[in-house]
Amino acid sequence: MRPLRLSESALKTAIGCSLALAVATTVASAQPAGGEVSLSYDMYGGGLYLASFDALARTDDDSYSIAVDGRTRGLLTLMGDWRARASAAGSIGDGLDADWFQMNIYETDEISTLRLDYLSDGRVETFRRPDRDLIADVPQADRNGTLDPISALIGASLTLGDALACPADQQIFDGTRRYDVLFEAVGIEAIDGSSVDGYVGDAMHCRMRVEPVSGHWRDTESRSFWRYNRPDDDPYRMGLEVWFAPPVDGAPTTMVRAERDVDFLGRFLIHLVDASATPPAQIAEQ
């Protein structure tokens, strides 16, 4: 049974990273002027259909709200039904100020919840059920000035509009770890995701990497994505190749494709398969 357990662990890492880092970027470009963006993604690993994600973001002149849902698909459902829902809300001013973030993970016989609350005095409180005593705490000083993964990646792309560009670097606290997400532009490329009903057209290729700061990181001997780097590691070991483009007419720039290699599971691909943008006037009529 050991190979199966390794596969389950790698799967959770892949989907967890995708939800927190990649799929969060699906709603990253919701325009602060107002409107609603809805996007759907499929994830493949080793040529197999593994998971799907749906994201909905709504913004107006001074606030935002987001919901992202993901679940296992295809043959992986035989290993257990894994679902996750991440939500966030906050205000829009000169930048983004998060009010709260919550992620619920539903496994076959367990529900786990993580919630972050951003207090008026600048502190960030963490609630976790079930409690995990062995998780290293992130000092309040490291939490200051951070955003949750979804809000941070929305903020990273709020300035993009419909330009083909990479988001700005972000400082993230996800309730367990404090890390920086850094983007580097590779260049505009033509991508063809027609084989999986994905995006076809020009997109900005960005290389995204994670730099650990504090919190619960595995030791250097671990095979986990969330471990400290070793001196001989590729600097992009904790990263994704991500492509950004306006997915449909009237939509802002958002993630249309992401990929990375994962131990035991090979190449993972995340493709945009559906997108729509609703302007404020139509939302008001609904």
PDB file of C-alpha atoms in Angstrom:
ATOM      1  CA  MET A   1       0.000   0.000   0.000  1.00  0.00           C
ATOM      2  CA  ARG A   2       2.955   2.361   0.303  1.00  0.00           C
ATOM      3  CA  PRO A   3       2.904   3.504  -3.363  1.00  0.00           C
ATOM      4  CA  LEU A   4      -0.791   4.385  -3.029  1.00  0.00           C
ATOM      5  CA  ARG A   5      -0.130   6.493   0.065  1.00  0.00           C
ATOM      6  CA  LEU A   6       2.645   8.344  -1.747  1.00  0.00           C
ATOM      7  CA  SER A   7       0.333   9.012  -4.650  1.00  0.00           C
ATOM      8  CA  GLU A   8      -2.374  10.336  -2.334  1.00  0.00           C
ATOM      9  CA  SER A   9       0.130  12.623  -0.640  1.00  0.00           C
ATOM     10  CA  ALA A  10       1.446  13.908  -3.957  1.00  0.00           C
ATOM     11  CA  LEU A  11      -2.111  14.414  -5.208  1.00  0.00           C
ATOM     12  CA  LYS A  12      -3.044  16.536  -2.197  1.00  0.00           C
ATOM     13  CA  THR A  13       0.113  18.587  -2.662  1.00  0.00           C
ATOM     14  CA  ALA A  14      -0.639  19.154  -6.328  1.00  0.00           C
ATOM     15  CA  ILE A  15      -4.290  20.093  -5.828  1.00  0.00           C
ATOM     16  CA  GLY A  16      -3.533  22.135  -2.724  1.00  0.00           C
ATOM     17  CA  CYS A  17      -0.834  24.116  -4.497  1.00  0.00           C
ATOM     18  CA  SER A  18      -3.072  24.568  -7.486  1.00  0.00           C
ATOM     19  CA  LEU A  19      -5.945  25.845  -5.378  1.00  0.00           C
ATOM     20  CA  ALA A  20      -3.824  28.192  -3.290  1.00  0.00           C
ATOM     21  CA  LEU A  21      -1.427  29.432  -5.950  1.00  0.00           C
ATOM     22  CA  ALA A  22      -2.781  28.762  -9.402  1.00  0.00           C
ATOM     23  CA  VAL A  23      -6.529  28.635  -9.199  1.00  0.00           C
ATOM     24  CA  ALA A  24      -6.496  31.662  -6.940  1.00  0.00           C
ATOM     25  CA  THR A  25      -4.995  33.428  -9.913  1.00  0.00           C
ATOM     26  CA  THR A  26      -8.054  32.546 -11.954  1.00  0.00           C
ATOM     27  CA  VAL A  27      -9.924  35.334 -10.230  1.00  0.00           C
ATOM     28  CA  ALA A  28      -6.904  37.570 -10.062  1.00  0.00           C
ATOM     29  CA  SER A  29      -8.011  39.971 -12.722  1.00  0.00           C
ATOM     30  CA  ALA A  30     -11.493  40.913 -11.562  1.00  0.00           C
ATOM     31  CA  GLN A  31     -11.672  44.609 -12.337  1.00  0.00           C
ATOM     32  CA  PRO A  32     -11.952  47.074  -9.427  1.00  0.00           C
ATOM     33  CA  ALA A  33     -14.388  49.188 -11.489  1.00  0.00           C
ATOM     34  CA  GLY A  34     -16.964  46.459 -10.903  1.00  0.00           C
ATOM     35  CA  GLY A  35     -18.239  43.310 -12.528  1.00  0.00           C
ATOM     36  CA  GLU A  36     -18.248  39.555 -12.247  1.00  0.00           C
ATOM     37  CA  VAL A  37     -15.844  37.000 -13.690  1.00  0.00           C
ATOM     38  CA  SER A  38     -16.612  33.269 -13.820  1.00  0.00           C
ATOM     39  CA  LEU A  39     -14.001  30.712 -14.871  1.00  0.00           C
ATOM     40  CA  SER A  40     -13.694  26.920 -14.989  1.00  0.00           C
ATOM     41  CA  TYR A  41     -10.506  24.852 -15.125  1.00  0.00           C
ATOM     42  CA  ASP A  42      -9.589  21.202 -15.610  1.00  0.00           C
ATOM     43  CA  MET A  43      -6.422  19.632 -14.229  1.00  0.00           C
ATOM     44  CA  TYR A  44      -4.550  16.710 -15.802  1.00  0.00           C
ATOM     45  CA  GLY A  45      -1.634  14.647 -14.529  1.00  0.00           C
ATOM     46  CA  GLY A  46       0.203  12.055 -16.581  1.00  0.00           C
ATOM     47  CA  GLY A  47      -2.496  12.384 -19.245  1.00  0.00           C
ATOM     48  CA  LEU A  48      -5.310  11.583 -16.792  1.00  0.00           C
ATOM     49  CA  TYR A  49      -8.200  13.862 -15.854  1.00  0.00           C
ATOM     50  CA  LEU A  50      -7.669  14.518 -12.137  1.00  0.00           C
ATOM     51  CA  ALA A  51      -9.644  17.512 -10.912  1.00  0.00           C
ATOM     52  CA  SER A  52     -11.826  20.481 -11.840  1.00  0.00           C
ATOM     53  CA  PHE A  53     -12.032  23.992 -10.417  1.00  0.00           C
ATOM     54  CA  ASP A  54     -14.690  26.706 -10.674  1.00  0.00           C
ATOM     55  CA  ALA A  55     -14.059  30.300  -9.639  1.00  0.00           C
ATOM     56  CA  LEU A  56     -16.373  33.290  -9.260  1.00  0.00           C
ATOM     57  CA  ALA A  57     -15.187  36.792  -8.384  1.00  0.00           C
ATOM     58  CA  ARG A  58     -17.289  39.925  -7.983  1.00  0.00           C
ATOM     59  CA  THR A  59     -15.972  43.446  -7.431  1.00  0.00           C
ATOM     60  CA  ASP A  60     -17.430  46.913  -7.158  1.00  0.00           C
ATOM     61  CA  ASP A  61     -15.837  50.299  -6.510  1.00  0.00           C
ATOM     62  CA  ASP A  62     -14.709  49.482  -2.979  1.00  0.00           C
ATOM     63  CA  SER A  63     -15.091  45.760  -2.248  1.00  0.00           C
ATOM     64  CA  TYR A  64     -14.444  42.274  -3.588  1.00  0.00           C
ATOM     65  CA  SER A  65     -15.601  38.730  -2.899  1.00  0.00           C
ATOM     66  CA  ILE A  66     -14.353  35.434  -4.317  1.00  0.00           C
ATOM     67  CA  ALA A  67     -15.274  31.759  -4.170  1.00  0.00           C
ATOM     68  CA  VAL A  68     -13.190  28.922  -5.625  1.00  0.00           C
ATOM     69  CA  ASP A  69     -14.391  25.296  -5.649  1.00  0.00           C
ATOM     70  CA  GLY A  70     -12.284  22.261  -6.564  1.00  0.00           C
ATOM     71  CA  ARG A  71     -12.780  18.488  -6.532  1.00  0.00           C
ATOM     72  CA  THR A  72     -11.211  15.279  -7.772  1.00  0.00           C
ATOM     73  CA  ARG A  73     -12.464  13.777 -11.032  1.00  0.00           C
ATOM     74  CA  GLY A  74     -12.040  10.666 -13.127  1.00  0.00           C
ATOM     75  CA  LEU A  75     -10.239   7.617 -11.775  1.00  0.00           C
ATOM     76  CA  LEU A  76      -9.061   9.484  -8.690  1.00  0.00           C
ATOM     77  CA  THR A  77     -12.569   9.418  -7.264  1.00  0.00           C
ATOM     78  CA  LEU A  78     -11.959   5.699  -6.685  1.00  0.00           C
ATOM     79  CA  MET A  79      -9.355   6.735  -4.086  1.00  0.00           C
ATOM     80  CA  GLY A  80     -11.854   8.999  -2.333  1.00  0.00           C
ATOM     81  CA  ASP A  81     -13.895  12.092  -2.990  1.00  0.00           C
ATOM     82  CA  TRP A  82     -11.727  15.163  -2.283  1.00  0.00           C
ATOM     83  CA  ARG A  83     -13.364  18.598  -2.422  1.00  0.00           C
ATOM     84  CA  ALA A  84     -12.245  22.063  -1.365  1.00  0.00           C
ATOM     85  CA  ARG A  85     -13.883  25.481  -1.206  1.00  0.00           C
ATOM     86  CA  ALA A  86     -11.908  28.677  -0.633  1.00  0.00           C
ATOM     87  CA  SER A  87     -13.586  32.052  -0.122  1.00  0.00           C
ATOM     88  CA  ALA A  88     -12.331  35.549   0.622  1.00  0.00           C
ATOM     89  CA  ALA A  89     -13.716  39.076   0.950  1.00  0.00           C
ATOM     90  CA  GLY A  90     -12.348  42.528   1.588  1.00  0.00           C
ATOM     91  CA  SER A  91     -12.195  46.153   0.541  1.00  0.00           C
ATOM     92  CA  ILE A  92     -10.514  47.933  -2.373  1.00  0.00           C
ATOM     93  CA  GLY A  93      -8.761  51.266  -1.792  1.00  0.00           C
ATOM     94  CA  ASP A  94      -5.252  52.211  -2.824  1.00  0.00           C
ATOM     95  CA  GLY A  95      -4.649  48.481  -2.587  1.00  0.00           C
ATOM     96  CA  LEU A  96      -6.527  45.472  -1.226  1.00  0.00           C
ATOM     97  CA  ASP A  97      -7.416  45.024   2.446  1.00  0.00           C
ATOM     98  CA  ALA A  98      -8.651  41.536   3.289  1.00  0.00           C
ATOM     99  CA  ASP A  99     -11.470  41.101   5.799  1.00  0.00           C
ATOM    100  CA  TRP A 100     -11.436  37.298   5.972  1.00  0.00           C
ATOM    101  CA  PHE A 101     -10.373  34.132   4.177  1.00  0.00           C
ATOM    102  CA  GLN A 102     -11.711  30.610   4.685  1.00  0.00           C
ATOM    103  CA  MET A 103     -10.875  27.228   3.186  1.00  0.00           C
ATOM    104  CA  ASN A 104     -12.881  24.060   3.818  1.00  0.00           C
ATOM    105  CA  ILE A 105     -11.470  20.707   2.674  1.00  0.00           C
ATOM    106  CA  TYR A 106     -13.886  17.783   2.447  1.00  0.00           C
ATOM    107  CA  GLU A 107     -12.389  14.309   2.343  1.00  0.00           C
ATOM    108  CA  THR A 108     -14.214  10.999   2.574  1.00  0.00           C
ATOM    109  CA  ASP A 109     -14.584  10.959   6.358  1.00  0.00           C
ATOM    110  CA  GLU A 110     -13.271  14.353   7.423  1.00  0.00           C
ATOM    111  CA  ILE A 111     -13.905  18.069   7.087  1.00  0.00           C
ATOM    112  CA  SER A 112     -11.103  20.495   7.911  1.00  0.00           C
ATOM    113  CA  THR A 113     -11.456  24.267   8.135  1.00  0.00           C
ATOM    114  CA  LEU A 114      -8.937  27.102   8.034  1.00  0.00           C
ATOM    115  CA  ARG A 115     -10.041  30.699   8.599  1.00  0.00           C
ATOM    116  CA  LEU A 116      -8.068  33.948   8.723  1.00  0.00           C
ATOM    117  CA  ASP A 117      -9.566  37.127  10.181  1.00  0.00           C
ATOM    118  CA  TYR A 118      -7.896  40.495   9.580  1.00  0.00           C
ATOM    119  CA  LEU A 119      -8.409  42.762  12.601  1.00  0.00           C
ATOM    120  CA  SER A 120      -8.551  46.564  12.622  1.00  0.00           C
ATOM    121  CA  ASP A 121      -5.316  46.778  14.650  1.00  0.00           C
ATOM    122  CA  GLY A 122      -3.403  44.942  11.915  1.00  0.00           C
ATOM    123  CA  ARG A 123      -3.277  41.529  13.570  1.00  0.00           C
ATOM    124  CA  VAL A 124      -4.234  38.371  11.681  1.00  0.00           C
ATOM    125  CA  GLU A 125      -6.026  35.702  13.716  1.00  0.00           C
ATOM    126  CA  THR A 126      -6.038  32.045  12.649  1.00  0.00           C
ATOM    127  CA  PHE A 127      -8.716  29.462  13.354  1.00  0.00           C
ATOM    128  CA  ARG A 128      -8.155  25.822  12.416  1.00  0.00           C
ATOM    129  CA  ARG A 129     -10.351  22.762  12.928  1.00  0.00           C
ATOM    130  CA  PRO A 130      -9.192  20.184  13.740  1.00  0.00           C
ATOM    131  CA  ASP A 131      -6.361  21.881  15.600  1.00  0.00           C
ATOM    132  CA  ARG A 132      -2.863  20.785  14.631  1.00  0.00           C
ATOM    133  CA  ASP A 133      -0.531  21.297  17.583  1.00  0.00           C
ATOM    134  CA  LEU A 134       2.606  20.392  15.661  1.00  0.00           C
ATOM    135  CA  ILE A 135       2.275  23.240  13.143  1.00  0.00           C
ATOM    136  CA  ALA A 136       4.930  25.907  13.663  1.00  0.00           C
ATOM    137  CA  ASP A 137       3.404  29.312  14.353  1.00  0.00           C
ATOM    138  CA  VAL A 138       4.026  32.304  12.093  1.00  0.00           C
ATOM    139  CA  PRO A 139       5.047  35.351  14.196  1.00  0.00           C
ATOM    140  CA  GLN A 140       2.659  38.317  14.052  1.00  0.00           C
ATOM    141  CA  ALA A 141       5.511  40.470  12.755  1.00  0.00           C
ATOM    142  CA  ASP A 142       5.719  38.218   9.683  1.00  0.00           C
ATOM    143  CA  ARG A 143       1.945  38.377   9.170  1.00  0.00           C
ATOM    144  CA  ASN A 144       1.885  42.179   9.009  1.00  0.00           C
ATOM    145  CA  GLY A 145       1.343  43.516   5.509  1.00  0.00           C
ATOM    146  CA  THR A 146       0.373  40.117   4.069  1.00  0.00           C
ATOM    147  CA  LEU A 147      -2.741  38.865   2.316  1.00  0.00           C
ATOM    148  CA  ASP A 148      -4.336  35.452   2.041  1.00  0.00           C
ATOM    149  CA  PRO A 149      -3.472  33.507  -1.150  1.00  0.00           C
ATOM    150  CA  ILE A 150      -6.630  34.441  -3.054  1.00  0.00           C
ATOM    151  CA  SER A 151      -6.668  38.129  -2.112  1.00  0.00           C
ATOM    152  CA  ALA A 152      -2.938  38.476  -2.726  1.00  0.00           C
ATOM    153  CA  LEU A 153      -3.169  37.063  -6.218  1.00  0.00           C
ATOM    154  CA  ILE A 154      -6.191  39.200  -7.013  1.00  0.00           C
ATOM    155  CA  GLY A 155      -4.169  42.213  -5.952  1.00  0.00           C
ATOM    156  CA  ALA A 156      -1.258  41.008  -8.045  1.00  0.00           C
ATOM    157  CA  SER A 157      -3.312  41.332 -11.210  1.00  0.00           C
ATOM    158  CA  LEU A 158      -5.696  44.199 -10.493  1.00  0.00           C
ATOM    159  CA  THR A 159      -3.455  46.560 -12.438  1.00  0.00           C
ATOM    160  CA  LEU A 160      -3.135  44.347 -15.521  1.00  0.00           C
ATOM    161  CA  GLY A 161      -6.439  45.222 -17.196  1.00  0.00           C
ATOM    162  CA  ASP A 162      -6.335  43.539 -20.589  1.00  0.00           C
ATOM    163  CA  ALA A 163      -2.536  43.855 -20.957  1.00  0.00           C
ATOM    164  CA  LEU A 164      -0.385  40.778 -21.544  1.00  0.00           C
ATOM    165  CA  ALA A 165       1.826  41.063 -18.475  1.00  0.00           C
ATOM    166  CA  CYS A 166       2.898  39.257 -15.303  1.00  0.00           C
ATOM    167  CA  PRO A 167       1.453  40.109 -11.878  1.00  0.00           C
ATOM    168  CA  ALA A 168       3.479  41.930  -9.243  1.00  0.00           C
ATOM    169  CA  ASP A 169       5.287  40.032  -6.473  1.00  0.00           C
ATOM    170  CA  GLN A 170       3.183  39.300  -3.390  1.00  0.00           C
ATOM    171  CA  GLN A 171       3.633  38.534   0.325  1.00  0.00           C
ATOM    172  CA  ILE A 172       1.319  35.730   1.462  1.00  0.00           C
ATOM    173  CA  PHE A 173       0.281  34.179   4.777  1.00  0.00           C
ATOM    174  CA  ASP A 174      -1.868  31.081   4.228  1.00  0.00           C
ATOM    175  CA  GLY A 175      -2.525  30.267   7.893  1.00  0.00           C
ATOM    176  CA  THR A 176       0.298  27.745   8.042  1.00  0.00           C
ATOM    177  CA  ARG A 177       3.188  29.328   6.160  1.00  0.00           C
ATOM    178  CA  ARG A 178       4.497  32.791   5.324  1.00  0.00           C
ATOM    179  CA  TYR A 179       6.054  33.053   1.865  1.00  0.00           C
ATOM    180  CA  ASP A 180       6.674  35.405  -1.049  1.00  0.00           C
ATOM    181  CA  VAL A 181       5.338  34.672  -4.529  1.00  0.00           C
ATOM    182  CA  LEU A 182       7.598  36.127  -7.220  1.00  0.00           C
ATOM    183  CA  PHE A 183       6.837  36.464 -10.936  1.00  0.00           C
ATOM    184  CA  GLU A 184       9.319  36.674 -13.804  1.00  0.00           C
ATOM    185  CA  ALA A 185       8.287  37.406 -17.394  1.00  0.00           C
ATOM    186  CA  VAL A 186       9.443  34.845 -19.959  1.00  0.00           C
ATOM    187  CA  GLY A 187       7.675  36.393 -22.951  1.00  0.00           C
ATOM    188  CA  ILE A 188       4.552  36.349 -25.086  1.00  0.00           C
ATOM    189  CA  GLU A 189       3.855  32.927 -26.581  1.00  0.00           C
ATOM    190  CA  ALA A 190       1.167  31.326 -28.717  1.00  0.00           C
ATOM    191  CA  ILE A 191      -0.417  28.415 -26.812  1.00  0.00           C
ATOM    192  CA  ASP A 192      -2.742  25.734 -28.112  1.00  0.00           C
ATOM    193  CA  GLY A 193      -4.893  23.936 -25.564  1.00  0.00           C
ATOM    194  CA  SER A 194      -7.413  22.695 -28.127  1.00  0.00           C
ATOM    195  CA  SER A 195      -6.649  19.048 -27.315  1.00  0.00           C
ATOM    196  CA  VAL A 196      -8.221  19.550 -23.874  1.00  0.00           C
ATOM    197  CA  ASP A 197     -10.711  22.263 -24.879  1.00  0.00           C
ATOM    198  CA  GLY A 198      -8.328  24.830 -23.422  1.00  0.00           C
ATOM    199  CA  TYR A 199      -7.336  28.350 -24.383  1.00  0.00           C
ATOM    200  CA  VAL A 200      -5.900  28.985 -27.837  1.00  0.00           C
ATOM    201  CA  GLY A 201      -4.081  32.238 -28.597  1.00  0.00           C
ATOM    202  CA  ASP A 202      -1.308  34.559 -27.439  1.00  0.00           C
ATOM    203  CA  ALA A 203      -0.505  34.727 -23.730  1.00  0.00           C
ATOM    204  CA  MET A 204       2.210  36.080 -21.464  1.00  0.00           C
ATOM    205  CA  HIS A 205       4.357  33.260 -20.098  1.00  0.00           C
ATOM    206  CA  CYS A 206       5.373  33.971 -16.485  1.00  0.00           C
ATOM    207  CA  ARG A 207       7.574  31.917 -14.206  1.00  0.00           C
ATOM    208  CA  MET A 208       6.225  31.931 -10.658  1.00  0.00           C
ATOM    209  CA  ARG A 209       8.246  30.784  -7.663  1.00  0.00           C
ATOM    210  CA  VAL A 210       7.720  30.563  -3.923  1.00  0.00           C
ATOM    211  CA  GLU A 211      10.291  31.788  -1.384  1.00  0.00           C
ATOM    212  CA  PRO A 212       9.801  30.483   2.203  1.00  0.00           C
ATOM    213  CA  VAL A 213       9.859  33.028   5.036  1.00  0.00           C
ATOM    214  CA  SER A 214       8.516  31.344   8.189  1.00  0.00           C
ATOM    215  CA  GLY A 215       5.988  28.833   9.476  1.00  0.00           C
ATOM    216  CA  HIS A 216       5.517  25.107   8.889  1.00  0.00           C
ATOM    217  CA  TRP A 217       8.071  24.080   6.270  1.00  0.00           C
ATOM    218  CA  ARG A 218       9.303  20.493   6.013  1.00  0.00           C
ATOM    219  CA  ASP A 219      12.963  19.722   6.544  1.00  0.00           C
ATOM    220  CA  THR A 220      15.334  19.541   3.593  1.00  0.00           C
ATOM    221  CA  GLU A 221      15.218  15.727   3.472  1.00  0.00           C
ATOM    222  CA  SER A 222      11.486  15.701   2.738  1.00  0.00           C
ATOM    223  CA  ARG A 223      10.114  15.188  -0.775  1.00  0.00           C
ATOM    224  CA  SER A 224       7.279  17.614  -0.040  1.00  0.00           C
ATOM    225  CA  PHE A 225       6.652  20.703  -2.141  1.00  0.00           C
ATOM    226  CA  TRP A 226       6.454  22.611   1.164  1.00  0.00           C
ATOM    227  CA  ARG A 227      10.013  21.943   2.359  1.00  0.00           C
ATOM    228  CA  TYR A 228      12.969  24.214   2.753  1.00  0.00           C
ATOM    229  CA  ASN A 229      15.251  24.354  -0.272  1.00  0.00           C
ATOM    230  CA  ARG A 230      18.516  22.471  -0.346  1.00  0.00           C
ATOM    231  CA  PRO A 231      21.678  24.161  -1.673  1.00  0.00           C
ATOM    232  CA  ASP A 232      21.576  22.019  -4.834  1.00  0.00           C
ATOM    233  CA  ASP A 233      17.875  22.668  -5.550  1.00  0.00           C
ATOM    234  CA  ASP A 234      16.610  24.351  -8.667  1.00  0.00           C
ATOM    235  CA  PRO A 235      15.579  27.884  -7.551  1.00  0.00           C
ATOM    236  CA  TYR A 236      12.232  27.240  -9.285  1.00  0.00           C
ATOM    237  CA  ARG A 237      11.569  23.956  -7.456  1.00  0.00           C
ATOM    238  CA  MET A 238       8.608  25.571  -5.697  1.00  0.00           C
ATOM    239  CA  GLY A 239       6.992  27.167  -8.663  1.00  0.00           C
ATOM    240  CA  LEU A 240       4.657  27.103 -11.619  1.00  0.00           C
ATOM    241  CA  GLU A 241       4.878  28.012 -15.263  1.00  0.00           C
ATOM    242  CA  VAL A 242       1.833  30.249 -15.767  1.00  0.00           C
ATOM    243  CA  TRP A 243       0.305  31.924 -18.847  1.00  0.00           C
ATOM    244  CA  PHE A 244      -1.936  35.024 -18.675  1.00  0.00           C
ATOM    245  CA  ALA A 245      -4.327  36.423 -21.290  1.00  0.00           C
ATOM    246  CA  PRO A 246      -7.856  37.878 -21.598  1.00  0.00           C
ATOM    247  CA  PRO A 247      -9.830  34.609 -22.027  1.00  0.00           C
ATOM    248  CA  VAL A 248     -12.931  36.078 -23.733  1.00  0.00           C
ATOM    249  CA  ASP A 249     -14.036  39.436 -25.126  1.00  0.00           C
ATOM    250  CA  GLY A 250     -14.706  41.881 -22.310  1.00  0.00           C
ATOM    251  CA  ALA A 251     -12.744  39.879 -19.733  1.00  0.00           C
ATOM    252  CA  PRO A 252      -9.582  41.113 -18.030  1.00  0.00           C
ATOM    253  CA  THR A 253      -6.272  39.262 -18.189  1.00  0.00           C
ATOM    254  CA  THR A 254      -6.291  36.088 -16.101  1.00  0.00           C
ATOM    255  CA  MET A 255      -4.593  32.699 -15.897  1.00  0.00           C
ATOM    256  CA  VAL A 256      -5.325  30.535 -18.937  1.00  0.00           C
ATOM    257  CA  ARG A 257      -2.780  27.764 -18.341  1.00  0.00           C
ATOM    258  CA  ALA A 258      -0.397  26.538 -15.615  1.00  0.00           C
ATOM    259  CA  GLU A 259       1.914  23.563 -15.361  1.00  0.00           C
ATOM    260  CA  ARG A 260       4.565  21.979 -13.155  1.00  0.00           C
ATOM    261  CA  ASP A 261       6.224  18.617 -12.544  1.00  0.00           C
ATOM    262  CA  VAL A 262       5.233  16.733  -9.372  1.00  0.00           C
ATOM    263  CA  ASP A 263       7.081  13.739  -7.878  1.00  0.00           C
ATOM    264  CA  PHE A 264       5.353  10.390  -8.518  1.00  0.00           C
ATOM    265  CA  LEU A 265       2.697  12.010 -10.705  1.00  0.00           C
ATOM    266  CA  GLY A 266       4.659  13.604 -13.537  1.00  0.00           C
ATOM    267  CA  ARG A 267       3.562  16.703 -15.438  1.00  0.00           C
ATOM    268  CA  PHE A 268       0.490  18.560 -14.185  1.00  0.00           C
ATOM    269  CA  LEU A 269      -1.455  20.833 -16.510  1.00  0.00           C
ATOM    270  CA  ILE A 270      -4.251  23.222 -15.583  1.00  0.00           C
ATOM    271  CA  HIS A 271      -6.303  24.551 -18.517  1.00  0.00           C
ATOM    272  CA  LEU A 272      -9.024  27.174 -18.663  1.00  0.00           C
ATOM    273  CA  VAL A 273     -12.052  25.467 -20.238  1.00  0.00           C
ATOM    274  CA  ASP A 274     -14.781  28.091 -19.786  1.00  0.00           C
ATOM    275  CA  ALA A 275     -14.958  31.805 -19.012  1.00  0.00           C
ATOM    276  CA  SER A 276     -17.503  34.609 -18.886  1.00  0.00           C
ATOM    277  CA  ALA A 277     -17.470  38.254 -17.844  1.00  0.00           C
ATOM    278  CA  THR A 278     -20.571  40.119 -16.676  1.00  0.00           C
ATOM    279  CA  PRO A 279     -20.474  43.938 -16.600  1.00  0.00           C
ATOM    280  CA  PRO A 280     -21.946  45.862 -13.621  1.00  0.00           C
ATOM    281  CA  ALA A 281     -25.085  46.939 -15.514  1.00  0.00           C
ATOM    282  CA  GLN A 282     -26.101  43.335 -16.192  1.00  0.00           C
ATOM    283  CA  ILE A 283     -25.395  42.323 -12.581  1.00  0.00           C
ATOM    284  CA  ALA A 284     -27.684  45.120 -11.369  1.00  0.00           C
ATOM    285  CA  GLU A 285     -30.497  43.782 -13.568  1.00  0.00           C
ATOM    286  CA  GLN A 286     -30.241  40.244 -12.166  1.00  0.00           C
TER     287      GLN A 286
END
